[in-house]
XYZ file of C-alpha atoms in Angstrom:
450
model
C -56.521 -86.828 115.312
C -58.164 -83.991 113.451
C -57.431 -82.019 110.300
C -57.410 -78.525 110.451
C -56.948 -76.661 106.702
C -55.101 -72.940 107.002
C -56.645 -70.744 104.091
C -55.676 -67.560 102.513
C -55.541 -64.838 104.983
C -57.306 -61.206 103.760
C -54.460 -58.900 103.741
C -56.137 -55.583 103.631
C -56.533 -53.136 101.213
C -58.546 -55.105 98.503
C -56.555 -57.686 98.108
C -58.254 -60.390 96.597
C -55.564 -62.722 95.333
C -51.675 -63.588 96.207
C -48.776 -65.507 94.653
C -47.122 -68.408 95.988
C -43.404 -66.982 95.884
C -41.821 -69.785 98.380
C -42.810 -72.847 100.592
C -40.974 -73.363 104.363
C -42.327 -76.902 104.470
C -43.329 -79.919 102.440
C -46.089 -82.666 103.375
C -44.806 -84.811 105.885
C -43.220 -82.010 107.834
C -43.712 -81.366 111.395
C -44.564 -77.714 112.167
C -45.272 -75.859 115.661
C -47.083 -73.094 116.155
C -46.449 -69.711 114.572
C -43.710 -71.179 112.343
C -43.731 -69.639 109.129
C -45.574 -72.292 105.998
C -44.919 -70.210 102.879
C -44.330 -66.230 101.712
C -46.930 -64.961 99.260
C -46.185 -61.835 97.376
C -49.392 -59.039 96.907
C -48.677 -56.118 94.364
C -45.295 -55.554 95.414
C -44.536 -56.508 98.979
C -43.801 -60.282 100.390
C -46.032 -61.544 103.440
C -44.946 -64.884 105.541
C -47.701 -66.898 106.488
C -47.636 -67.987 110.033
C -49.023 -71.655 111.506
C -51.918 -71.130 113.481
C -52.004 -74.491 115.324
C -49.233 -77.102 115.495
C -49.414 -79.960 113.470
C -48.089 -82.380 110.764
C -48.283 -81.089 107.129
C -50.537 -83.630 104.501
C -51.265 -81.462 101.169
C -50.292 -77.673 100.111
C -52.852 -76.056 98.363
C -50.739 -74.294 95.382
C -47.535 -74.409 93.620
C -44.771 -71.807 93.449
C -45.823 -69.080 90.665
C -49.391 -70.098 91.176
C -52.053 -67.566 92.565
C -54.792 -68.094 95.329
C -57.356 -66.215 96.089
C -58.299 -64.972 99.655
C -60.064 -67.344 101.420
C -58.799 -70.459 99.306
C -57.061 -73.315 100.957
C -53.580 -72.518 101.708
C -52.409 -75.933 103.802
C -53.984 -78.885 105.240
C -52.676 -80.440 108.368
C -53.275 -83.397 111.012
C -53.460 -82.042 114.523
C -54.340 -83.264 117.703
C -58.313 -83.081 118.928
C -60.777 -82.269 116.302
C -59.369 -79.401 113.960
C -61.797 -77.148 111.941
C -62.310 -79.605 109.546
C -65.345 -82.110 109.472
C -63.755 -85.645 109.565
C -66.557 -87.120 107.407
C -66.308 -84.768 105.264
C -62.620 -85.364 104.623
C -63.098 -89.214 104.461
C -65.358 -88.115 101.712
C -62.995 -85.489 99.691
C -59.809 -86.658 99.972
C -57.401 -83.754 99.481
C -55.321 -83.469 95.953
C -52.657 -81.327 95.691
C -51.516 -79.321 92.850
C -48.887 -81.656 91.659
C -51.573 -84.653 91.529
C -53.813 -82.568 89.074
C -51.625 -80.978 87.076
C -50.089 -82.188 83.661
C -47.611 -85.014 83.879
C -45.546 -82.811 81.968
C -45.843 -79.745 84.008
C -45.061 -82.144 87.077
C -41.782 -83.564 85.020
C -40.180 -80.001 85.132
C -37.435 -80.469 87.815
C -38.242 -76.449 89.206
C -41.651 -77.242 89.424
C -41.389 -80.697 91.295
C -40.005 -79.074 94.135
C -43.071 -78.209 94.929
C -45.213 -80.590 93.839
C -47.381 -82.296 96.604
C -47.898 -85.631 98.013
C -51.807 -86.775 97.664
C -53.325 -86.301 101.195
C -54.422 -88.884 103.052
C -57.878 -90.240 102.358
C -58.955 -90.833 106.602
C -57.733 -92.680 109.244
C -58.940 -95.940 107.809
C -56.966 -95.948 105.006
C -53.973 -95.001 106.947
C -54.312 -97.742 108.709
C -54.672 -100.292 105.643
C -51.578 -99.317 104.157
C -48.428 -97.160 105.016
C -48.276 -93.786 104.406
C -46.352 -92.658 101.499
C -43.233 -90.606 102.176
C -43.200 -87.505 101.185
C -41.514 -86.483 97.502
C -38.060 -85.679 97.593
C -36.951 -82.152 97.309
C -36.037 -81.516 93.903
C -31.907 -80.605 94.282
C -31.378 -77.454 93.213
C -29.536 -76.792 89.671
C -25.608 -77.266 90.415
C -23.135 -74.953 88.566
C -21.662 -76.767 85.885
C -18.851 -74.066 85.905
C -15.364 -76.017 85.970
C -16.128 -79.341 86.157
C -15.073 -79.451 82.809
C -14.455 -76.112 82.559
C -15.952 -73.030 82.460
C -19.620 -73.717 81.102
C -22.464 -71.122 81.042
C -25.323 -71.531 83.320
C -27.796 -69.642 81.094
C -28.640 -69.745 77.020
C -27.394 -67.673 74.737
C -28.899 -64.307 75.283
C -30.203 -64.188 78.947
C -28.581 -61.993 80.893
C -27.798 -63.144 84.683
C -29.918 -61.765 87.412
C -27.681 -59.645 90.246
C -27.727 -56.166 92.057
C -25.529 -54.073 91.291
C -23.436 -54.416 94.124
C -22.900 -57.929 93.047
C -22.393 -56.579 89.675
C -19.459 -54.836 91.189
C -18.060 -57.223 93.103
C -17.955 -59.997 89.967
C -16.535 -57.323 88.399
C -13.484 -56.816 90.925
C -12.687 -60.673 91.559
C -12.554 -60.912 87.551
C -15.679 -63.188 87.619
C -17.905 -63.733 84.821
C -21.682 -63.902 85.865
C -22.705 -65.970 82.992
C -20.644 -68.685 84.581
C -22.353 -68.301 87.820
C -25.592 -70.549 89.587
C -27.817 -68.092 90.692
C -29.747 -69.476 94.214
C -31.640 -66.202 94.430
C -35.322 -65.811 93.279
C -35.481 -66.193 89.530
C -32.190 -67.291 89.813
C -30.575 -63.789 91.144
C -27.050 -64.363 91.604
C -26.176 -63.331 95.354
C -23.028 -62.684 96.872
C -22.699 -66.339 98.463
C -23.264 -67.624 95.280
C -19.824 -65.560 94.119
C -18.664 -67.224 97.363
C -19.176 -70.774 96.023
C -17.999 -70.359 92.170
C -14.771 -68.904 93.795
C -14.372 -72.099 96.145
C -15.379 -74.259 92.821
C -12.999 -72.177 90.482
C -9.958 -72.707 93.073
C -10.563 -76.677 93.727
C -11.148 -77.140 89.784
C -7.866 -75.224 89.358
C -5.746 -77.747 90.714
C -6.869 -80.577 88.114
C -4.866 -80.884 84.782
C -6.337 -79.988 81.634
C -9.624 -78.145 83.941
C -9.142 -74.670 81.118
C -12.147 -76.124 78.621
C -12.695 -72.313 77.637
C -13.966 -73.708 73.788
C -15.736 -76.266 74.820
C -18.837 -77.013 73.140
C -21.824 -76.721 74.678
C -25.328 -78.453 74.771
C -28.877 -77.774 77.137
C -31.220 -75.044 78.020
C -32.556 -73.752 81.222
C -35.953 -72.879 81.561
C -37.096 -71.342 84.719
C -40.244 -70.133 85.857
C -40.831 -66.355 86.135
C -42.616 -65.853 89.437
C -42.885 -63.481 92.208
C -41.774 -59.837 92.374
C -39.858 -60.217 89.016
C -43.447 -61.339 87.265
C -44.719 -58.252 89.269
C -41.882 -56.114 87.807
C -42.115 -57.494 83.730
C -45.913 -57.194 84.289
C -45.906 -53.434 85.444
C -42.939 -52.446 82.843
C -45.286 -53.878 80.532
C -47.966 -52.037 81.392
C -46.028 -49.134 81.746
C -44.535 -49.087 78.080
C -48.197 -50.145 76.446
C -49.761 -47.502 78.140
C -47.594 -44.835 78.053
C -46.272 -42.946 75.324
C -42.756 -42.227 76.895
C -40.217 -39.344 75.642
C -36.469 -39.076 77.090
C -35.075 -36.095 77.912
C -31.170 -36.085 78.417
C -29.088 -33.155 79.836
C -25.759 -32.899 80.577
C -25.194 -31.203 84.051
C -21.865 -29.888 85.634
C -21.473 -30.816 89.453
C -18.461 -30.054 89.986
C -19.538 -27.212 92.724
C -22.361 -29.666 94.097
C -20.140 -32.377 95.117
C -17.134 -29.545 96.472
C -20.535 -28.386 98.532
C -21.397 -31.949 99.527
C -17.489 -32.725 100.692
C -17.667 -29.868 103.139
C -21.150 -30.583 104.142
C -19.509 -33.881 105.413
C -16.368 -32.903 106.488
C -18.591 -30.512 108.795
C -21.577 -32.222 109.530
C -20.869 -35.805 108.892
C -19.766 -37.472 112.166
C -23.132 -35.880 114.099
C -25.755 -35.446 111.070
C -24.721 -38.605 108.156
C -23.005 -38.371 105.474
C -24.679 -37.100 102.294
C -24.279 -38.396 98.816
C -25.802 -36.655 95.775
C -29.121 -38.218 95.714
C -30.567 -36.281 98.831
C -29.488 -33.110 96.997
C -31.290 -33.969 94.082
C -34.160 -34.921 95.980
C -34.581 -31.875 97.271
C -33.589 -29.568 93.939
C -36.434 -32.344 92.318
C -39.013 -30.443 95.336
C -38.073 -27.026 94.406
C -38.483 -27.855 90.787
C -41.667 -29.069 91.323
C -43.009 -25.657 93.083
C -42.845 -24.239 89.568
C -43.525 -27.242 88.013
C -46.305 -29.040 89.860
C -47.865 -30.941 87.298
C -44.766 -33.414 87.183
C -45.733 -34.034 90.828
C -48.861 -36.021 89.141
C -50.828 -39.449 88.909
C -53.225 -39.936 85.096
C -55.825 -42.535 85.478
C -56.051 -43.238 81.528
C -59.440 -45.557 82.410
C -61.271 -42.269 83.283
C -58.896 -39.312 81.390
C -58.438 -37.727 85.206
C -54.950 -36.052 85.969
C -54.386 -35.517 89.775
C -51.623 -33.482 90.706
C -51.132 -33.675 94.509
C -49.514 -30.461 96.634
C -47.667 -33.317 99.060
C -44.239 -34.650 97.093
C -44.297 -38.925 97.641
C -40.523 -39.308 95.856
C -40.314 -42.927 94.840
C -37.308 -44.102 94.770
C -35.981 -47.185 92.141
C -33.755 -49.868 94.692
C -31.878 -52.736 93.553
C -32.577 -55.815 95.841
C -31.576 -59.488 95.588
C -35.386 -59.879 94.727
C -35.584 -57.106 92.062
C -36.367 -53.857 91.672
C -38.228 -52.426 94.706
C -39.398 -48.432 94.744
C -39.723 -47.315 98.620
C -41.446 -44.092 99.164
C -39.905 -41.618 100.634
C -43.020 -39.977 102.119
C -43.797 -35.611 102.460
C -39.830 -35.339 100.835
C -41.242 -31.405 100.666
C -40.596 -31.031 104.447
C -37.462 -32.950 104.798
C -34.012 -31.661 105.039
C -30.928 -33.222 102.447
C -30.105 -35.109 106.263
C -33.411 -36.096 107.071
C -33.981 -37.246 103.161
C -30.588 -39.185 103.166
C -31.502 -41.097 106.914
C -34.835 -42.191 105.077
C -33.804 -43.276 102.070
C -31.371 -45.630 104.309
C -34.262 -47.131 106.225
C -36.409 -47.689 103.339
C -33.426 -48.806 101.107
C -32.445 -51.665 104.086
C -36.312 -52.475 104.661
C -36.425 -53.813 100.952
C -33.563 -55.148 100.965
C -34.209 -57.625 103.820
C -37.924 -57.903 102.369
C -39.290 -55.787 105.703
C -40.713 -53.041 103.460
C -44.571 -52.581 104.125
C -47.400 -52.098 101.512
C -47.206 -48.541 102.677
C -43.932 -48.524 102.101
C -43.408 -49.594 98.787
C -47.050 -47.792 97.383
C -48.331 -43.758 96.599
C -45.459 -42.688 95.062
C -46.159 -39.283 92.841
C -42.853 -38.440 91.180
C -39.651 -41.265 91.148
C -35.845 -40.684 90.850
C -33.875 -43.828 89.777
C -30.233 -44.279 89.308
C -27.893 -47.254 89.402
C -25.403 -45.471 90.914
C -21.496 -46.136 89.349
C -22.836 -48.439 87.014
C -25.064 -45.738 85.867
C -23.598 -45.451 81.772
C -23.564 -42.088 80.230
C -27.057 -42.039 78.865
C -30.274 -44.182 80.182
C -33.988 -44.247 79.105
C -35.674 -44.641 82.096
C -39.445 -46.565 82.063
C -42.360 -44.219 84.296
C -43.547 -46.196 87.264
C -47.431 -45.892 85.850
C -49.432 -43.985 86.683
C -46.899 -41.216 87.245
C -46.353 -38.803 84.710
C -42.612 -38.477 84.971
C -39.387 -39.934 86.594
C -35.805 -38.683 87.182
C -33.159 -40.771 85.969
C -29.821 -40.272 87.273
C -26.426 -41.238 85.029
C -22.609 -42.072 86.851
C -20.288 -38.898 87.408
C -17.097 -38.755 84.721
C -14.417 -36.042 84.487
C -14.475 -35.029 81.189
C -12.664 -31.814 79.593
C -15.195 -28.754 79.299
C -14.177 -25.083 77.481
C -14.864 -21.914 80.218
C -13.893 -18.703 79.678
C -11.858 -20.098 76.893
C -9.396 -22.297 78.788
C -10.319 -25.813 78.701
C -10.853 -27.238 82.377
C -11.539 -30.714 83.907
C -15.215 -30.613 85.405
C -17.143 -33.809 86.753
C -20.108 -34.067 84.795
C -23.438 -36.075 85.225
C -26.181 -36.535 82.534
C -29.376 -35.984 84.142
C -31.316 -38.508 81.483
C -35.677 -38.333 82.433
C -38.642 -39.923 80.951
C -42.389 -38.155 80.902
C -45.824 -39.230 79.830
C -46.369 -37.039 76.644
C -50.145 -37.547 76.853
C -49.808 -34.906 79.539
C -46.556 -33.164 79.875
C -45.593 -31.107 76.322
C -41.898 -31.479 75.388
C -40.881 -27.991 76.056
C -42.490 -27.965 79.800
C -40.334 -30.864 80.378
C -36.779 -29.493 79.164
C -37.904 -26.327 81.400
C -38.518 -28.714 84.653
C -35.162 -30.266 84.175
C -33.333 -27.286 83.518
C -34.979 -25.865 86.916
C -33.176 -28.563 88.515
C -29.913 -28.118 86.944
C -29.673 -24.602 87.530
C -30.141 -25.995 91.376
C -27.449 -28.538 91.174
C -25.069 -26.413 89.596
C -25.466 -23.608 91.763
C -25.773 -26.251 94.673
C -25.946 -22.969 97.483
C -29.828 -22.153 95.916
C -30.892 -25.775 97.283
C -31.002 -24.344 100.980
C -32.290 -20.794 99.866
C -35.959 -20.450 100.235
């Protein structure tokens, strides 16, 4: 028997360090070949690390949350033959894993000790002396104290549950409260199986007497770790609001005649071309804006005072996934078509979603539209995905009464509500850019006139 030690893979591009986001196995575990170990997270996109050899798992080299840098020890396994490893040089270093050297403290912390590792065995020798240990037990995972004695929040007072907007949405409809509800998700993102589970929990708890303990008084806090793409998305909002000196524009745009265009666009098109919603039209009024406007299409590098406005338009574009936010490129959006914009904001949109998007993907962005869709409020104040200069922020469609030609008429009306780096863009170059676009989306025919 042999041991042969994985290490930190270079993933291109100048990588030089990852985050531990999730193990697949624990020591003790029996692996085979090409079976994916852990997922480590670079700037933005998720990578599973593959087993090289087949073997039997003895020490991980990191916890969850922790960083490694390329070319550190990832895993450490026993495998048949002589591994890569020099066996008198492991009777000599026996193998510590992060649990065994960190704080007793930090070890104690029931989210933490599901990853924490068993000390790797010191040779052959010592195997033989005494039996091996068995590996720790999984930490379980935090149950929902919702209705066992009634309804009892999962989080403190003030944190707001994790969940995409769809989820949102769905809470909403089956009358649930989030706050009641375990999130298994990373960071604790509340997914739609977890909604499954609370309503199995709510209808078995419903049968008990006395189970409505709205009042009751409660005791406990929940830390968790923040780790993975939502410590990549608090550090870069960070950075983002430190940096830049942002300034909100908000206009209020009629589109009524944009979506009367867009419902005989489908009713035409739709079965053999897609259906188009409103973002693919504002994509493209954002391009034509950005002819007259081009240094909105833009990237400052405040380290060396440089302002590069690029001719090709990269639209990012803000999704919602059960991981957090994501922004998906939607590459050259100058030479697309509303269709051919709509069919790849669908592919990128499902890529992050099921955590397929590439670094390429998810990177080069030069301008970004965001919008949370029918959860959108009336007014938002959008943060710029650094080192743009500017992003368009899109707010939900009302019906609200509006005075033309003296009679007052029902029109559906959007706020188009956009954030720009004032360092660079002046405040009257900025209301100019967005009225541009709303003189496109209210006069929706000039979108396809060149």
């Amino acid at each position: 028997m042999g041991i042969h030690v994985i290490k930190m893979p270079d993933l291109g591009e100048g990588i030089a360090e990852v985050e531990v986001v999730a193990w697949h196995v624990q020591p003790g575990d029996t692996v085979k070949e090409d079976q994916v170990l852990a997922d480590v997270m670079t700037d933005k996109a998720t990578v599973e690390i593959p087993s090289p050899v087949a073997g039997t798992i003895t020490s991980l080299g990191g916890a969850v949350g922790q960083s490694l840098a390329v070319g550190a020890e990832l895993i450490r396994l026993e495998v048949e033959g002589a591994g890569n490893f020099s066996g008198e040089k492991a009777k000599q270093e026996p193998v510590k894993s992060a649990a065994a050297t960190a704080p007793a403290e930090e070890v104690g912390d029931p989210q933490l000790a599901a990853v924490a590792h068993a000390e790797a065995s010191n040779g052959a020798a010592a195997k033989a002396a005494a039996p091996a240990a068995p590996p720790p037990p999984k930490a379980p995972a935090p149950q929902s104290r919702a209705y066992q004695n009634g309804p009892v929040p999962m989080r403190a007072d003030g944190e707001k549950p994790l969940a995409a907007p769809a989820v949102r949405q769905r809470a909403w409809d089956l009358g649930i409260e989030l706050q009641f509800v375990h999130g298994s998700g990373p960071a604790g993102r509340i997914t739609h199986a977890d909604l499954d589970a609370h309503v199995a929990g709510r209808r078995g708890a419903g049968t008990g007497a006395g189970s409505d303990n709205r009042y009751a008084k409660l005791e406990g806090e929940h830390a968790s770790p923040v780790i993975g793409l939502r410590r990549k998305i608090a550090e870069k909002m960070q950075e983002a609001k430190r940096q830049i000196p942002h300034f909100t524009y908000v206009e209020e745009i009629d589109v009524t005649e944009l979506e009367l265009l867009r419902a005989q666009l489908n009713a035409r098109y739709g079965a053999e071309r897609g259906k188009l919603t409103l973002l693919p039209l504002l994509m493209r009024a954002v391009v034509l804006a950005i002819r007259q406007y081009p240094m909105m299409n833009a990237r400052y590098d405040d380290a060396n005072n440089l302002l590069t406005q690029y001719d090709p338009v990269h639209l990012g574009i803000a999704a919602q996934t059960e991981a957090g936010l994501m922004v998906p490129v939607v590459r050259h959006a100058e030479a697309r078509d509303p269709w051919d914009s709509a069919a790849e904001v669908a592919r990128l949109a499902d890529a992050a979603r099921t955590g397929k998007a590439t670094r390429e993907e998810l990177s080069g962005s030069t301008i970004t539209i965001t919008s949370l869709g029918p959860l959108g409020g009336i007014v938002t104040t959008p943060v710029i995905n650094r080192p743009e200069v500017a992003i368009i922020g899109t707010n939900r469609i009302v019906d609200r009464p509006v005075i033309r030609d003296g009679a007052m008429v029902a029109r559906k009306m959007m706020n188009l509500s956009s954030s720009f780096d004032h360092r660079v863009i002046d405040g009257q170059v900025a209301a100019k850019f967005i009225q541009t676009i709303r003189g496109y989306l209210e006069t929706p025919a000039t979108i396809f006139v060149e």
